[in-house]
Tab-separated table of C-alpha atoms in Angstrom:
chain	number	residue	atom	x	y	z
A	11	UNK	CA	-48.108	6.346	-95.191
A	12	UNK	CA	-44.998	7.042	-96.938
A	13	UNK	CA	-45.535	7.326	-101.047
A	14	UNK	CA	-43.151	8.023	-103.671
A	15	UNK	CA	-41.315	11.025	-104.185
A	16	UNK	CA	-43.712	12.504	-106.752
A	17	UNK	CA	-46.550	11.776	-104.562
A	18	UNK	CA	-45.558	14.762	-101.885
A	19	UNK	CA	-44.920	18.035	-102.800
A	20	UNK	CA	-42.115	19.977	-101.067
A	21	UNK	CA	-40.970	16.697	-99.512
A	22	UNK	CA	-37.169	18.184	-99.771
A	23	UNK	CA	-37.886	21.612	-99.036
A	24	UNK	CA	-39.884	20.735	-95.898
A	25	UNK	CA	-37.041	18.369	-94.781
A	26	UNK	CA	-34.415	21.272	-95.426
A	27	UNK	CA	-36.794	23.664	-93.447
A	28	UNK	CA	-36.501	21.291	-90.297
A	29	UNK	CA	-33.394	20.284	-90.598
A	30	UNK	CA	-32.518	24.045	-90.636
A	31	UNK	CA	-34.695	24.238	-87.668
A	32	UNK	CA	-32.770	21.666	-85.234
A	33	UNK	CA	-29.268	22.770	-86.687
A	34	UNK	CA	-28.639	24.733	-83.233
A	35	UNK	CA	-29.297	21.498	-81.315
A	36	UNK	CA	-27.042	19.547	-83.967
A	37	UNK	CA	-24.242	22.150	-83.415
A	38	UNK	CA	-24.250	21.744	-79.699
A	39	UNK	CA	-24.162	17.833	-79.906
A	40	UNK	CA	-21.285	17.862	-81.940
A	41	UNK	CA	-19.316	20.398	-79.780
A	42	UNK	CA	-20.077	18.051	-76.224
A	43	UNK	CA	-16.917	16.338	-75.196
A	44	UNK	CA	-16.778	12.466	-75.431
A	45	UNK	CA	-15.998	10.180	-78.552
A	46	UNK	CA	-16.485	10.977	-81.896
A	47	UNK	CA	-18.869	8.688	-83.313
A	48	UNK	CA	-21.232	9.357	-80.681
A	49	UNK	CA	-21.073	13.084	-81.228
A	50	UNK	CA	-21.429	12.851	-84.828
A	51	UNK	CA	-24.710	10.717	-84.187
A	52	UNK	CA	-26.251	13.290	-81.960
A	53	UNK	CA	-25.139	15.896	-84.774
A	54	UNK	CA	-27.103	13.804	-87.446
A	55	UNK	CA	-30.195	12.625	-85.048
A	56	UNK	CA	-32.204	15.831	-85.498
A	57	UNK	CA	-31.791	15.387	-89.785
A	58	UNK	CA	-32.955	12.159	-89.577
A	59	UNK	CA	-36.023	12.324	-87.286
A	60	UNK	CA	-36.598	15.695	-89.878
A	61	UNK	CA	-36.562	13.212	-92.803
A	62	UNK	CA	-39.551	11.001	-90.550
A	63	UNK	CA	-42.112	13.922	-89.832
A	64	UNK	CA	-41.694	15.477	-93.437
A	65	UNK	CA	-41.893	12.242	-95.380
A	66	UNK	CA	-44.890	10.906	-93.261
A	67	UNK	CA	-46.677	13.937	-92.059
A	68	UNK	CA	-46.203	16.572	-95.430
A	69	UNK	CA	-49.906	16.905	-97.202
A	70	UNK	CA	-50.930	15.307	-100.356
A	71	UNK	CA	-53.822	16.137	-102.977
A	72	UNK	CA	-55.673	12.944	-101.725
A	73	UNK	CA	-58.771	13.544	-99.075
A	74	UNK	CA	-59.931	11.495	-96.922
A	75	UNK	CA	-63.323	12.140	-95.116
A	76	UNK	CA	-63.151	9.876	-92.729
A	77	UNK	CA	-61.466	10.188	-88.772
A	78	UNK	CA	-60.016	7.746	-87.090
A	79	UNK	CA	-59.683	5.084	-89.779
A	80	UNK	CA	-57.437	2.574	-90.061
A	81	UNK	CA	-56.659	-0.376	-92.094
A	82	UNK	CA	-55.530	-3.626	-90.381
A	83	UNK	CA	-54.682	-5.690	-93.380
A	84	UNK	CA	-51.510	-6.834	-93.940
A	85	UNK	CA	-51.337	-6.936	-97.947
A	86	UNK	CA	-52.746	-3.527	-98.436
A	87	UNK	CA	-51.023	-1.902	-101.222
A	88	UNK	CA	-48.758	-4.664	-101.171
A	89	UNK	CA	-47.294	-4.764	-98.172
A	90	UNK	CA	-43.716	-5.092	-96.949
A	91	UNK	CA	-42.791	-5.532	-100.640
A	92	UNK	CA	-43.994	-3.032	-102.244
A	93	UNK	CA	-41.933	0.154	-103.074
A	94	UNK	CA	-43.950	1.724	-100.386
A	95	UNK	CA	-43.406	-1.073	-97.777
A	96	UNK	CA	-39.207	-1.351	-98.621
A	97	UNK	CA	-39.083	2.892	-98.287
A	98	UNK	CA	-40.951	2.420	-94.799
A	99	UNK	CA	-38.488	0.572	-93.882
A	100	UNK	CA	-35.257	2.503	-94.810
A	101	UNK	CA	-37.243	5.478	-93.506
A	102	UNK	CA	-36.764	4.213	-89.862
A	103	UNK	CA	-33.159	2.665	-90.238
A	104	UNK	CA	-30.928	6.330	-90.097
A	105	UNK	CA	-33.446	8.175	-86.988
A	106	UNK	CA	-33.202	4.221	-84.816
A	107	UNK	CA	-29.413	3.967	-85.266
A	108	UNK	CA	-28.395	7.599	-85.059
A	109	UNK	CA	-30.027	7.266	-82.136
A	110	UNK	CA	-28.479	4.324	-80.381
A	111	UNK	CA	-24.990	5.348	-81.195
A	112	UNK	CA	-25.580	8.730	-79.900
A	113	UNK	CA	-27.622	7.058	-76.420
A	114	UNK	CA	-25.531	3.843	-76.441
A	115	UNK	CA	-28.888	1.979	-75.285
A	116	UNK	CA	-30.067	0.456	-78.570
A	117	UNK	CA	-33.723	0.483	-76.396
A	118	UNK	CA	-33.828	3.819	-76.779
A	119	UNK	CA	-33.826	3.698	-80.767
A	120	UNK	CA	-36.049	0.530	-80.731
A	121	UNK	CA	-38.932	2.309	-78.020
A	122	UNK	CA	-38.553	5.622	-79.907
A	123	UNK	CA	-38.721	3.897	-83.908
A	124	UNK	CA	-42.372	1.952	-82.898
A	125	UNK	CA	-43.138	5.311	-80.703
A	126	UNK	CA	-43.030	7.640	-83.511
A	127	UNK	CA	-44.747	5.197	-85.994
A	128	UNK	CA	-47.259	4.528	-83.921
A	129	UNK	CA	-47.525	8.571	-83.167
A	130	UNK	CA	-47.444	9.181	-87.007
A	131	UNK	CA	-50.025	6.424	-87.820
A	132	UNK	CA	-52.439	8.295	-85.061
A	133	UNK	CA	-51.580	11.414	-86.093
A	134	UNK	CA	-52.617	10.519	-89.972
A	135	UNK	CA	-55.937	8.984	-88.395
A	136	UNK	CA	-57.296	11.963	-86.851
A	137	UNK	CA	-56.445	14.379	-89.553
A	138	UNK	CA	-57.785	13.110	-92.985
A	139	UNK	CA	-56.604	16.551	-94.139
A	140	UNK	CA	-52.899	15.368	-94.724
A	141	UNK	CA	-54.249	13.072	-97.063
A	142	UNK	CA	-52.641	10.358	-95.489
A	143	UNK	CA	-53.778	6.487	-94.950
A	144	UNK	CA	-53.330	5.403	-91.396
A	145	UNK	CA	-52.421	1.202	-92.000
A	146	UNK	CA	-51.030	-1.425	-89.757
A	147	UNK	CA	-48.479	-2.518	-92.307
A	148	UNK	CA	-46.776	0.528	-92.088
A	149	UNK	CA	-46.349	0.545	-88.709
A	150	UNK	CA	-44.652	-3.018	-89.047
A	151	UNK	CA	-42.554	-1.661	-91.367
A	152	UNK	CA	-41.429	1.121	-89.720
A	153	UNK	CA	-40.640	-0.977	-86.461
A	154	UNK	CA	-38.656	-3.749	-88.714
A	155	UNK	CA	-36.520	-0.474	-89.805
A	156	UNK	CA	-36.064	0.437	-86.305
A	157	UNK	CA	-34.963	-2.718	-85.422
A	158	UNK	CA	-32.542	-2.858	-88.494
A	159	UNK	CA	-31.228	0.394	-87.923
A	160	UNK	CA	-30.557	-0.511	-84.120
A	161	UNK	CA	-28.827	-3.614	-85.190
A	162	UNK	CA	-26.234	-1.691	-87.785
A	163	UNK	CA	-25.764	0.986	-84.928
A	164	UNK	CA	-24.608	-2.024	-82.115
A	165	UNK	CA	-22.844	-4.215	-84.964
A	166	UNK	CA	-20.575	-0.763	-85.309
A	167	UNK	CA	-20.367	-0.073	-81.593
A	168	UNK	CA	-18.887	-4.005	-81.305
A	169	UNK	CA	-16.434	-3.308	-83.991
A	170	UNK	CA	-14.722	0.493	-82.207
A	171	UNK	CA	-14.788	-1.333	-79.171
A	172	UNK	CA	-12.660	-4.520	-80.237
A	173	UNK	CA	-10.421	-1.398	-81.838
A	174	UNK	CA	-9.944	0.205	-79.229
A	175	UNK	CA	-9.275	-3.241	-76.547
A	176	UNK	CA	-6.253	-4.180	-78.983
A	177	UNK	CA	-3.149	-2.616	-77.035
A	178	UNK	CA	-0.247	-1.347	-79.221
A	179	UNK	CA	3.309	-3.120	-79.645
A	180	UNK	CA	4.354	-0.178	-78.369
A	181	UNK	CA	2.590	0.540	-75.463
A	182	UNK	CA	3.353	-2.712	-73.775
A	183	UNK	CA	7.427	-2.475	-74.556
A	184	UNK	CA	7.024	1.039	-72.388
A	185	UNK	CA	4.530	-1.070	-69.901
A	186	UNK	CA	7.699	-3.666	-69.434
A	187	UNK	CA	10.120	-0.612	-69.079
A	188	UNK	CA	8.251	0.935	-66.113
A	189	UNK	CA	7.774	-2.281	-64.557
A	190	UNK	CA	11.412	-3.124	-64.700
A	191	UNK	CA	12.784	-0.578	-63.754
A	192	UNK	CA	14.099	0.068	-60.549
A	193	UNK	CA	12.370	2.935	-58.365
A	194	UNK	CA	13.721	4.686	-55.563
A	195	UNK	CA	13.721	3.357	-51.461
A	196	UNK	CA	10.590	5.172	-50.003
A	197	UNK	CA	11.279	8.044	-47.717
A	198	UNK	CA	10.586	7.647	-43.593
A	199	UNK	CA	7.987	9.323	-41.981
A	200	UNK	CA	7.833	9.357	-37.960
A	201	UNK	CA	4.813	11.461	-36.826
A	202	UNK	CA	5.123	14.287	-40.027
A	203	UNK	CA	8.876	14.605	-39.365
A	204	UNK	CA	11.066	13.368	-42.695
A	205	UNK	CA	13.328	10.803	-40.819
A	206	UNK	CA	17.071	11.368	-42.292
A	207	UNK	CA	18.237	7.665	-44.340
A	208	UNK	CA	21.013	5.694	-41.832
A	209	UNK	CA	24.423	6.066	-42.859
A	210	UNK	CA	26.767	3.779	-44.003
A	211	UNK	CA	28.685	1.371	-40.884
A	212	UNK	CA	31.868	2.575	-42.380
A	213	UNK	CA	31.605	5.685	-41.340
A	214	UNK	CA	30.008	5.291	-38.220
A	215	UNK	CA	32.667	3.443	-37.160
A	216	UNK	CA	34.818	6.307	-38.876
A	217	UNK	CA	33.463	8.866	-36.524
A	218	UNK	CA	33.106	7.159	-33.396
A	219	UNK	CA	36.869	6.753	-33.766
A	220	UNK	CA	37.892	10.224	-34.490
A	221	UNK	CA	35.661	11.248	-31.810
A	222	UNK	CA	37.797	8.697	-29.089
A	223	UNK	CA	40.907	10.172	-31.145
A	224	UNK	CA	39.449	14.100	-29.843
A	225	UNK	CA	38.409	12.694	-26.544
């Protein structure tokens, strides 16, 4: 599925082309209010699902006349260790956690990680053109990189959010100020007329007696 560097041709400049392609989406991601990280995942997303389709999906000088094949066997081209299986895997790890931190539902970037492998592997069956090998271990490895990439995406969520639940010094001296002090006697309503505050005995008494006084 995924070979060496030397093994496609135009690998970067058909990755450039794409990315240049979903920079409009990128842009508009990025500009959305809401937290940072989140916006700067959605800004990197479409680069890193660009890196999936032109490292899998790019032609090579190999033909294959066959359609719909499809190896099942684990150790083919040695597996999950080769230098093909370990580059399957990284492949994976940016497009599954760019996506999670931009969702915040790492099920999106496990269900879309085996989706697309298992899209690209069908995809590479029924077009021996591309030169490309449809094999089981690739999809394995390509879901074990979703599954890593999800993992670093909600290890990084945990660590902003036990940031951002630690309250400043300073924010709970100014809590204790407001809660001390004192606030003002609450104004008297009677049926949408502002009832005026009672005055003092003193001088109630005061008037009553300048009014006998008068009288």
């Amino acid at each position: 599925m995924l070979e060496t560097y030397r093994g496609i041709p135009h690998l970067l400049d058909t990755w450039l082309v794409l990315t240049g392609m979903t920079l409009p989406i990128a842009i508009s991601a990025l500009r959305r209010p809401g937290d940072l990280i989140p916006r700067l995942a959605a800004f990197c997303m479409p680069a890193a699902f660009a890196l999936v389709i032109a490292a899998t999906l790019s032609p090579t000088a190999h033909r294959l006349a066959r359609v719909g094949e499809c190896g099942t066997h684990l150790t083919t081209t040695g597996g999950l260790t080769s230098l093909q299986g370990l580059l399957n895997i990284l492949l994976f790890v940016p497009a599954a956690g760019m996506l999670t931190l931009a969702s915040g539902r790492p099920g999106d970037g496990i269900a879309a990680g085996i989706g697309m492998s298992a899209a690209v592997e069908a995809v590479q069956a029924l077009l021996p053109q591309l030169g490309r090998s449809c094999q089981l271990h690739d999809l394995v490895a390509n879901s074990i990189g979703a599954f890593c990439g999800v993992g670093l995406a909600a290890g990084l969520q945990l660590l902003t959010r036990s940031r951002l639940l630690v309250t400043p010094p300073y924010v709970v001296e100014h809590a204790a100020l407001l809660v001390v002090r004192r606030s003002r006697r609450p104004a008297r309503h009677r049926r949408g007329t502002l009832v005026p505050p009672r005055r003092p005995a003193a001088a109630v008494r005061y008037h009553r007696t300048n009014t006998q006084l008068s009288g």
